[in-house]
Structures are given as C-alpha cells and as structure tokens.
Amino acid sequence: MHCLILLLNLGNYGWRWVDFLVDSMGCTALHIASEHRSTDVALLLINRRADLNLTDNWGKTPLHFAVRLGSEYTIRELIYAGASLNIGDYKGRKPIHCAIEENRQTTAIKLLRKGADPNVVDENGQKLVYHLISRLIKTGADLDMADKHVGIIVGRIITTTIT
C-alpha cells in the first residue's frame, strides 16, 4: 500500500493510472483497499476520484467488498462519494444481497435508506425478500409466527431449499 500512496502523491500523472492498475482478478486499488479494510487508503483513492463503480472479473464493485466485510466507514464514504448501490455481480447480486448474506442488518437498512432497490432480483429471479426470509429461516426464525402472506413466501423457500 505504501507504493500506492507514493503513486497517488505523484500529482497529475501518477494518480490518473490508479483505475487502470488491476490485479489478475480484475481488482483495482479501491477494490483491494475495500477488501482489506484499509479505510485510510480507500478514502485517499476516493478523494483522488478513483472510479467507484469499476467491477472486478466477477462483477463486484468496491462497495460489494466493503459490505461483505462490514467496513462501515468505507461503506459510508463510498456511498457519500456516489457509488452505485444497484450494480450486480455476475449472479445479479447487489451490495444489499451481500449485507443480507452476511447478516449485516444495519448495513442493509443503510443501503435501503440511501436508495438501494428493494425489488432487485438475482440471476434466479429471486427477489430480495426471498433472500431475507431464507436468512431468517437459517438463523432459526419460528415459522409458526408467520402470517398468511409471509407463509406463501416461506413455503416457496422451503420447497426450493429441500429440492
């Protein structure tokens, strides 16, 4: 990371290349900083106008990485700087899906309040509510407490999970 900071401090020439330097996985410096919870480096890159929405080889943005790892400060800075909340990876999973999969309720609520689409679907055509209820079931939610509308969704999830 020290080399990256030196590159960024070169002025008008060095920092312009930061979006073009990618590793074998297609990750930019901002992806890597987000993945390693290097919030100081991520903020430096954001301030130097690194592209917030570039995707790696699997379609993940730096926000996907920050959400998956629960780096709240990096998430906040990416959102504030204008990162898209609705870019999907190769399976159609948006950062909101990552928040639900990783059981990060506060992050999921923050993403929704900041404009994440609550009606997104993944590659299988499954809506966000499907993933949310699946997560609840996996963590031991009492299905007997569900009302008739939730029961329809839960029944579909159970059928899909069993088959």
C-alpha atoms as an extended CHARMM CRD file, in Angstrom:
* protein
*
       163  EXT
         1         1  MET       CA              0.0000000000        0.0000000000        0.0000000000  PROA      1               0.0000000000
         2         2  HSD       CA              2.9510000000        2.3450000000        0.5220000000  PROA      2               0.0000000000
         3         3  CYS       CA              3.6900000000        2.1470000000       -3.2100000000  PROA      3               0.0000000000
         4         4  LEU       CA              0.1040000000        3.0940000000       -3.9480000000  PROA      4               0.0000000000
         5         5  ILE       CA              0.3110000000        6.1420000000       -1.6960000000  PROA      5               0.0000000000
         6         6  LEU       CA              3.5290000000        7.2020000000       -3.4260000000  PROA      6               0.0000000000
         7         7  LEU       CA              1.8720000000        6.7730000000       -6.8210000000  PROA      7               0.0000000000
         8         8  LEU       CA             -1.1060000000        8.8530000000       -5.7620000000  PROA      8               0.0000000000
         9         9  ASN       CA              1.1280000000       11.5910000000       -4.4330000000  PROA      9               0.0000000000
        10        10  LEU       CA              2.9150000000       11.9740000000       -7.7730000000  PROA      10              0.0000000000
        11        11  GLY       CA              0.3740000000       14.5660000000       -8.7390000000  PROA      11              0.0000000000
        12        12  ASN       CA             -1.4480000000       14.8940000000      -12.0290000000  PROA      12              0.0000000000
        13        13  TYR       CA              0.2850000000       11.9860000000      -13.7100000000  PROA      13              0.0000000000
        14        14  GLY       CA              0.6250000000        9.2140000000      -11.1540000000  PROA      14              0.0000000000
        15        15  TRP       CA             -2.8610000000        9.1150000000       -9.6870000000  PROA      15              0.0000000000
        16        16  ARG       CA             -4.6050000000        9.0440000000      -13.0720000000  PROA      16              0.0000000000
        17        17  TRP       CA             -3.4130000000        5.4750000000      -13.5650000000  PROA      17              0.0000000000
        18        18  VAL       CA             -4.9780000000        4.1590000000      -10.3880000000  PROA      18              0.0000000000
        19        19  ASP       CA             -8.0960000000        2.8190000000      -12.1530000000  PROA      19              0.0000000000
        20        20  PHE       CA             -6.0580000000        1.0630000000      -14.8280000000  PROA      20              0.0000000000
        21        21  LEU       CA             -3.8170000000       -0.8830000000      -12.4740000000  PROA      21              0.0000000000
        22        22  VAL       CA             -5.6540000000       -4.1390000000      -11.8260000000  PROA      22              0.0000000000
        23        23  ASP       CA             -4.6010000000       -7.4860000000      -10.4280000000  PROA      23              0.0000000000
        24        24  SER       CA             -5.2660000000      -10.8740000000      -12.0430000000  PROA      24              0.0000000000
        25        25  MET       CA             -8.7940000000      -10.8580000000      -10.5610000000  PROA      25              0.0000000000
        26        26  GLY       CA             -9.5980000000       -7.5050000000      -12.1450000000  PROA      26              0.0000000000
        27        27  CYS       CA             -9.4510000000       -5.6720000000       -8.8150000000  PROA      27              0.0000000000
        28        28  THR       CA             -8.4340000000       -2.0370000000       -8.7260000000  PROA      28              0.0000000000
        29        29  ALA       CA             -6.6370000000       -0.4250000000       -5.8170000000  PROA      29              0.0000000000
        30        30  LEU       CA            -10.0220000000        0.6510000000       -4.4260000000  PROA      30              0.0000000000
        31        31  HSD       CA            -11.2810000000       -2.9480000000       -4.5200000000  PROA      31              0.0000000000
        32        32  ILE       CA             -8.1840000000       -4.0880000000       -2.6540000000  PROA      32              0.0000000000
        33        33  ALA       CA             -8.3880000000       -1.2970000000       -0.0810000000  PROA      33              0.0000000000
        34        34  SER       CA            -12.0650000000       -2.1390000000        0.5000000000  PROA      34              0.0000000000
        35        35  GLU       CA            -11.2940000000       -5.8500000000        0.7640000000  PROA      35              0.0000000000
        36        36  HSD       CA             -8.5450000000       -5.2910000000        3.3320000000  PROA      36              0.0000000000
        37        37  ARG       CA            -10.4590000000       -2.7050000000        5.3630000000  PROA      37              0.0000000000
        38        38  SER       CA             -7.7880000000       -0.1280000000        4.5830000000  PROA      38              0.0000000000
        39        39  THR       CA            -10.1340000000        2.7750000000        5.0730000000  PROA      39              0.0000000000
        40        40  ASP       CA             -7.3830000000        5.3790000000        5.0040000000  PROA      40              0.0000000000
        41        41  VAL       CA             -6.2220000000        4.1780000000        1.5870000000  PROA      41              0.0000000000
        42        42  ALA       CA             -9.8160000000        3.8340000000        0.3570000000  PROA      42              0.0000000000
        43        43  LEU       CA            -10.5460000000        7.4170000000        1.3930000000  PROA      43              0.0000000000
        44        44  LEU       CA             -7.3920000000        8.6340000000       -0.3310000000  PROA      44              0.0000000000
        45        45  LEU       CA             -8.4640000000        6.8460000000       -3.5220000000  PROA      45              0.0000000000
        46        46  ILE       CA            -11.9970000000        8.2090000000       -3.2620000000  PROA      46              0.0000000000
        47        47  ASN       CA            -10.6530000000       11.7390000000       -2.7780000000  PROA      47              0.0000000000
        48        48  ARG       CA             -8.4220000000       11.2580000000       -5.8220000000  PROA      48              0.0000000000
        49        49  ARG       CA            -11.5430000000       10.3630000000       -7.8010000000  PROA      49              0.0000000000
        50        50  ALA       CA            -10.9300000000        6.6740000000       -8.3290000000  PROA      50              0.0000000000
        51        51  ASP       CA            -13.8250000000        5.1180000000      -10.2380000000  PROA      51              0.0000000000
        52        52  LEU       CA            -16.1770000000        3.8620000000       -7.5360000000  PROA      52              0.0000000000
        53        53  ASN       CA            -18.1380000000        1.5770000000       -9.8400000000  PROA      53              0.0000000000
        54        54  LEU       CA            -15.4930000000       -0.3950000000      -11.6990000000  PROA      54              0.0000000000
        55        55  THR       CA            -16.1510000000       -4.1140000000      -11.4310000000  PROA      55              0.0000000000
        56        56  ASP       CA            -13.7260000000       -6.9900000000      -10.9860000000  PROA      56              0.0000000000
        57        57  ASN       CA            -13.7980000000      -10.1670000000      -13.0990000000  PROA      57              0.0000000000
        58        58  TRP       CA            -16.9180000000      -11.3210000000      -11.2070000000  PROA      58              0.0000000000
        59        59  GLY       CA            -18.7750000000       -8.0270000000      -11.4870000000  PROA      59              0.0000000000
        60        60  LYS       CA            -18.1550000000       -6.9110000000       -7.9100000000  PROA      60              0.0000000000
        61        61  THR       CA            -17.5830000000       -3.2610000000       -7.0690000000  PROA      61              0.0000000000
        62        62  PRO       CA            -15.5770000000       -1.9310000000       -4.1280000000  PROA      62              0.0000000000
        63        63  LEU       CA            -18.9200000000       -1.4820000000       -2.3360000000  PROA      63              0.0000000000
        64        64  HSD       CA            -19.5910000000       -5.2350000000       -2.6180000000  PROA      64              0.0000000000
        65        65  PHE       CA            -16.2760000000       -5.8880000000       -0.8470000000  PROA      65              0.0000000000
        66        66  ALA       CA            -16.8260000000       -3.2690000000        1.8550000000  PROA      66              0.0000000000
        67        67  VAL       CA            -20.3500000000       -4.5370000000        2.5820000000  PROA      67              0.0000000000
        68        68  ARG       CA            -19.3030000000       -8.1810000000        2.6910000000  PROA      68              0.0000000000
        69        69  LEU       CA            -16.5460000000       -7.3900000000        5.2010000000  PROA      69              0.0000000000
        70        70  GLY       CA            -18.6190000000       -4.9400000000        7.2260000000  PROA      70              0.0000000000
        71        71  SER       CA            -16.2970000000       -1.9800000000        6.8150000000  PROA      71              0.0000000000
        72        72  GLU       CA            -18.8310000000        0.6570000000        7.8870000000  PROA      72              0.0000000000
        73        73  TYR       CA            -16.5330000000        3.6460000000        7.4170000000  PROA      73              0.0000000000
        74        74  THR       CA            -15.5820000000        2.5940000000        3.8830000000  PROA      74              0.0000000000
        75        75  ILE       CA            -19.2410000000        1.8670000000        3.0750000000  PROA      75              0.0000000000
        76        76  ARG       CA            -20.2410000000        5.3320000000        4.2770000000  PROA      76              0.0000000000
        77        77  GLU       CA            -17.5040000000        7.0380000000        2.2600000000  PROA      77              0.0000000000
        78        78  LEU       CA            -18.2840000000        5.0690000000       -0.9090000000  PROA      78              0.0000000000
        79        79  ILE       CA            -21.9880000000        5.9090000000       -0.6430000000  PROA      79              0.0000000000
        80        80  TYR       CA            -21.2910000000        9.5730000000        0.1360000000  PROA      80              0.0000000000
        81        81  ALA       CA            -18.9550000000        9.7870000000       -2.8730000000  PROA      81              0.0000000000
        82        82  GLY       CA            -21.6740000000        8.4160000000       -5.1630000000  PROA      82              0.0000000000
        83        83  ALA       CA            -21.0120000000        4.6890000000       -5.5340000000  PROA      83              0.0000000000
        84        84  SER       CA            -23.8930000000        2.9020000000       -7.2220000000  PROA      84              0.0000000000
        85        85  LEU       CA            -25.9330000000        0.8180000000       -4.8100000000  PROA      85              0.0000000000
        86        86  ASN       CA            -27.5230000000       -1.3050000000       -7.5200000000  PROA      86              0.0000000000
        87        87  ILE       CA            -24.6960000000       -2.7920000000       -9.5910000000  PROA      87              0.0000000000
        88        88  GLY       CA            -24.9880000000       -6.5630000000       -9.6540000000  PROA      88              0.0000000000
        89        89  ASP       CA            -22.1980000000       -9.1030000000       -9.8690000000  PROA      89              0.0000000000
        90        90  TYR       CA            -22.2280000000      -11.9450000000      -12.4090000000  PROA      90              0.0000000000
        91        91  LYS       CA            -25.0200000000      -13.6270000000      -10.4490000000  PROA      91              0.0000000000
        92        92  GLY       CA            -27.0510000000      -10.4430000000      -10.1880000000  PROA      92              0.0000000000
        93        93  ARG       CA            -26.2380000000       -9.9620000000       -6.5030000000  PROA      93              0.0000000000
        94        94  LYS       CA            -26.1570000000       -6.3420000000       -5.4290000000  PROA      94              0.0000000000
        95        95  PRO       CA            -24.4420000000       -4.9730000000       -2.3090000000  PROA      95              0.0000000000
        96        96  ILE       CA            -27.7940000000       -5.3060000000       -0.4910000000  PROA      96              0.0000000000
        97        97  HSD       CA            -27.6570000000       -9.0710000000       -1.1400000000  PROA      97              0.0000000000
        98        98  CYS       CA            -24.1770000000       -9.1470000000        0.4260000000  PROA      98              0.0000000000
        99        99  ALA       CA            -25.4830000000       -7.3430000000        3.5050000000  PROA      99              0.0000000000
       100       100  ILE       CA            -28.2690000000       -9.8990000000        3.9360000000  PROA      100             0.0000000000
       101       101  GLU       CA            -25.9970000000      -12.8990000000        3.2690000000  PROA      101             0.0000000000
       102       102  GLU       CA            -23.5130000000      -11.6470000000        5.8690000000  PROA      102             0.0000000000
       103       103  ASN       CA            -26.2750000000      -10.8400000000        8.3920000000  PROA      103             0.0000000000
       104       104  ARG       CA            -25.4190000000       -7.1370000000        8.4300000000  PROA      104             0.0000000000
       105       105  GLN       CA            -28.8270000000       -5.6560000000        9.2490000000  PROA      105             0.0000000000
       106       106  THR       CA            -27.5760000000       -2.1380000000        9.9500000000  PROA      106             0.0000000000
       107       107  THR       CA            -25.7720000000       -2.0570000000        6.6210000000  PROA      107             0.0000000000
       108       108  ALA       CA            -28.8210000000       -3.4140000000        4.7810000000  PROA      108             0.0000000000
       109       109  ILE       CA            -31.0200000000       -0.7190000000        6.3060000000  PROA      109             0.0000000000
       110       110  LYS       CA            -28.4470000000        1.9570000000        5.4550000000  PROA      110             0.0000000000
       111       111  LEU       CA            -28.2830000000        0.7680000000        1.8340000000  PROA      111             0.0000000000
       112       112  LEU       CA            -32.0720000000        0.7790000000        1.5290000000  PROA      112             0.0000000000
       113       113  ARG       CA            -32.3430000000        4.2580000000        3.0570000000  PROA      113             0.0000000000
       114       114  LYS       CA            -29.7010000000        5.5490000000        0.6530000000  PROA      114             0.0000000000
       115       115  GLY       CA            -31.5330000000        4.1920000000       -2.3890000000  PROA      115             0.0000000000
       116       116  ALA       CA            -30.7710000000        0.5050000000       -2.8710000000  PROA      116             0.0000000000
       117       117  ASP       CA            -33.5960000000       -1.0540000000       -4.8610000000  PROA      117             0.0000000000
       118       118  PRO       CA            -35.7010000000       -3.2470000000       -2.5460000000  PROA      118             0.0000000000
       119       119  ASN       CA            -37.1910000000       -5.0560000000       -5.5600000000  PROA      119             0.0000000000
       120       120  VAL       CA            -33.9600000000       -6.3510000000       -7.0920000000  PROA      120             0.0000000000
       121       121  VAL       CA            -33.7990000000       -9.9270000000       -8.3300000000  PROA      121             0.0000000000
       122       122  ASP       CA            -30.8100000000      -12.2490000000       -8.6840000000  PROA      122             0.0000000000
       123       123  GLU       CA            -29.9180000000      -14.4990000000      -11.6240000000  PROA      123             0.0000000000
       124       124  ASN       CA            -32.5610000000      -16.9950000000      -10.4910000000  PROA      124             0.0000000000
       125       125  GLY       CA            -35.2750000000      -14.3560000000      -10.4950000000  PROA      125             0.0000000000
       126       126  GLN       CA            -35.4730000000      -14.3920000000       -6.7060000000  PROA      126             0.0000000000
       127       127  LYS       CA            -36.3960000000      -11.1370000000       -5.0260000000  PROA      127             0.0000000000
       128       128  LEU       CA            -34.6020000000       -9.6350000000       -2.0820000000  PROA      128             0.0000000000
       129       129  VAL       CA            -37.4050000000      -10.6620000000        0.2680000000  PROA      129             0.0000000000
       130       130  TYR       CA            -36.7180000000      -14.2970000000       -0.6720000000  PROA      130             0.0000000000
       131       131  HSD       CA            -33.0960000000      -13.9510000000        0.4590000000  PROA      131             0.0000000000
       132       132  LEU       CA            -34.1280000000      -12.1250000000        3.6130000000  PROA      132             0.0000000000
       133       133  ILE       CA            -36.6000000000      -14.8070000000        4.6520000000  PROA      133             0.0000000000
       134       134  SER       CA            -34.1130000000      -17.5600000000        3.7260000000  PROA      134             0.0000000000
       135       135  ARG       CA            -31.6260000000      -15.9130000000        6.0590000000  PROA      135             0.0000000000
       136       136  LEU       CA            -34.2310000000      -15.7340000000        8.8160000000  PROA      136             0.0000000000
       137       137  ILE       CA            -35.0030000000      -19.4390000000        8.4080000000  PROA      137             0.0000000000
       138       138  LYS       CA            -31.3090000000      -20.3520000000        8.5040000000  PROA      138             0.0000000000
       139       139  THR       CA            -30.9090000000      -18.4300000000       11.7470000000  PROA      139             0.0000000000
       140       140  GLY       CA            -33.8310000000      -20.2150000000       13.3970000000  PROA      140             0.0000000000
       141       141  ALA       CA            -36.8690000000      -17.9980000000       12.7770000000  PROA      141             0.0000000000
       142       142  ASP       CA            -40.1140000000      -19.5290000000       14.0860000000  PROA      142             0.0000000000
       143       143  LEU       CA            -42.2290000000      -20.2450000000       11.0080000000  PROA      143             0.0000000000
       144       144  ASP       CA            -45.3420000000      -20.6770000000       13.1340000000  PROA      144             0.0000000000
       145       145  MET       CA            -45.2660000000      -16.9400000000       13.7970000000  PROA      145             0.0000000000
       146       146  ALA       CA            -45.6280000000      -16.0250000000       10.0890000000  PROA      146             0.0000000000
       147       147  ASP       CA            -48.8580000000      -14.5360000000        8.7610000000  PROA      147             0.0000000000
       148       148  LYS       CA            -50.6190000000      -15.8650000000        5.6520000000  PROA      148             0.0000000000
       149       149  HSD       CA            -48.7260000000      -13.6230000000        3.1940000000  PROA      149             0.0000000000
       150       150  VAL       CA            -45.3230000000      -14.4880000000        4.5880000000  PROA      150             0.0000000000
       151       151  GLY       CA            -46.4140000000      -18.1410000000        4.7110000000  PROA      151             0.0000000000
       152       152  ILE       CA            -46.7220000000      -18.2370000000        0.9270000000  PROA      152             0.0000000000
       153       153  ILE       CA            -43.1750000000      -16.9380000000        0.5020000000  PROA      153             0.0000000000
       154       154  VAL       CA            -41.8120000000      -19.1820000000        3.2520000000  PROA      154             0.0000000000
       155       155  GLY       CA            -43.4940000000      -22.2170000000        1.6780000000  PROA      155             0.0000000000
       156       156  ARG       CA            -41.8220000000      -21.4310000000       -1.6310000000  PROA      156             0.0000000000
       157       157  ILE       CA            -38.4400000000      -21.0220000000        0.0690000000  PROA      157             0.0000000000
       158       158  ILE       CA            -38.7800000000      -24.3270000000        1.9130000000  PROA      158             0.0000000000
       159       159  THR       CA            -39.7620000000      -26.0990000000       -1.3070000000  PROA      159             0.0000000000
       160       160  THR       CA            -36.7860000000      -24.5890000000       -3.1450000000  PROA      160             0.0000000000
       161       161  THR       CA            -34.3740000000      -25.3830000000       -0.3040000000  PROA      161             0.0000000000
       162       162  ILE       CA            -35.4960000000      -29.0070000000        0.0220000000  PROA      162             0.0000000000
       163       163  THR       CA            -35.4950000000      -29.7900000000       -3.7110000000  PROA      163             0.0000000000
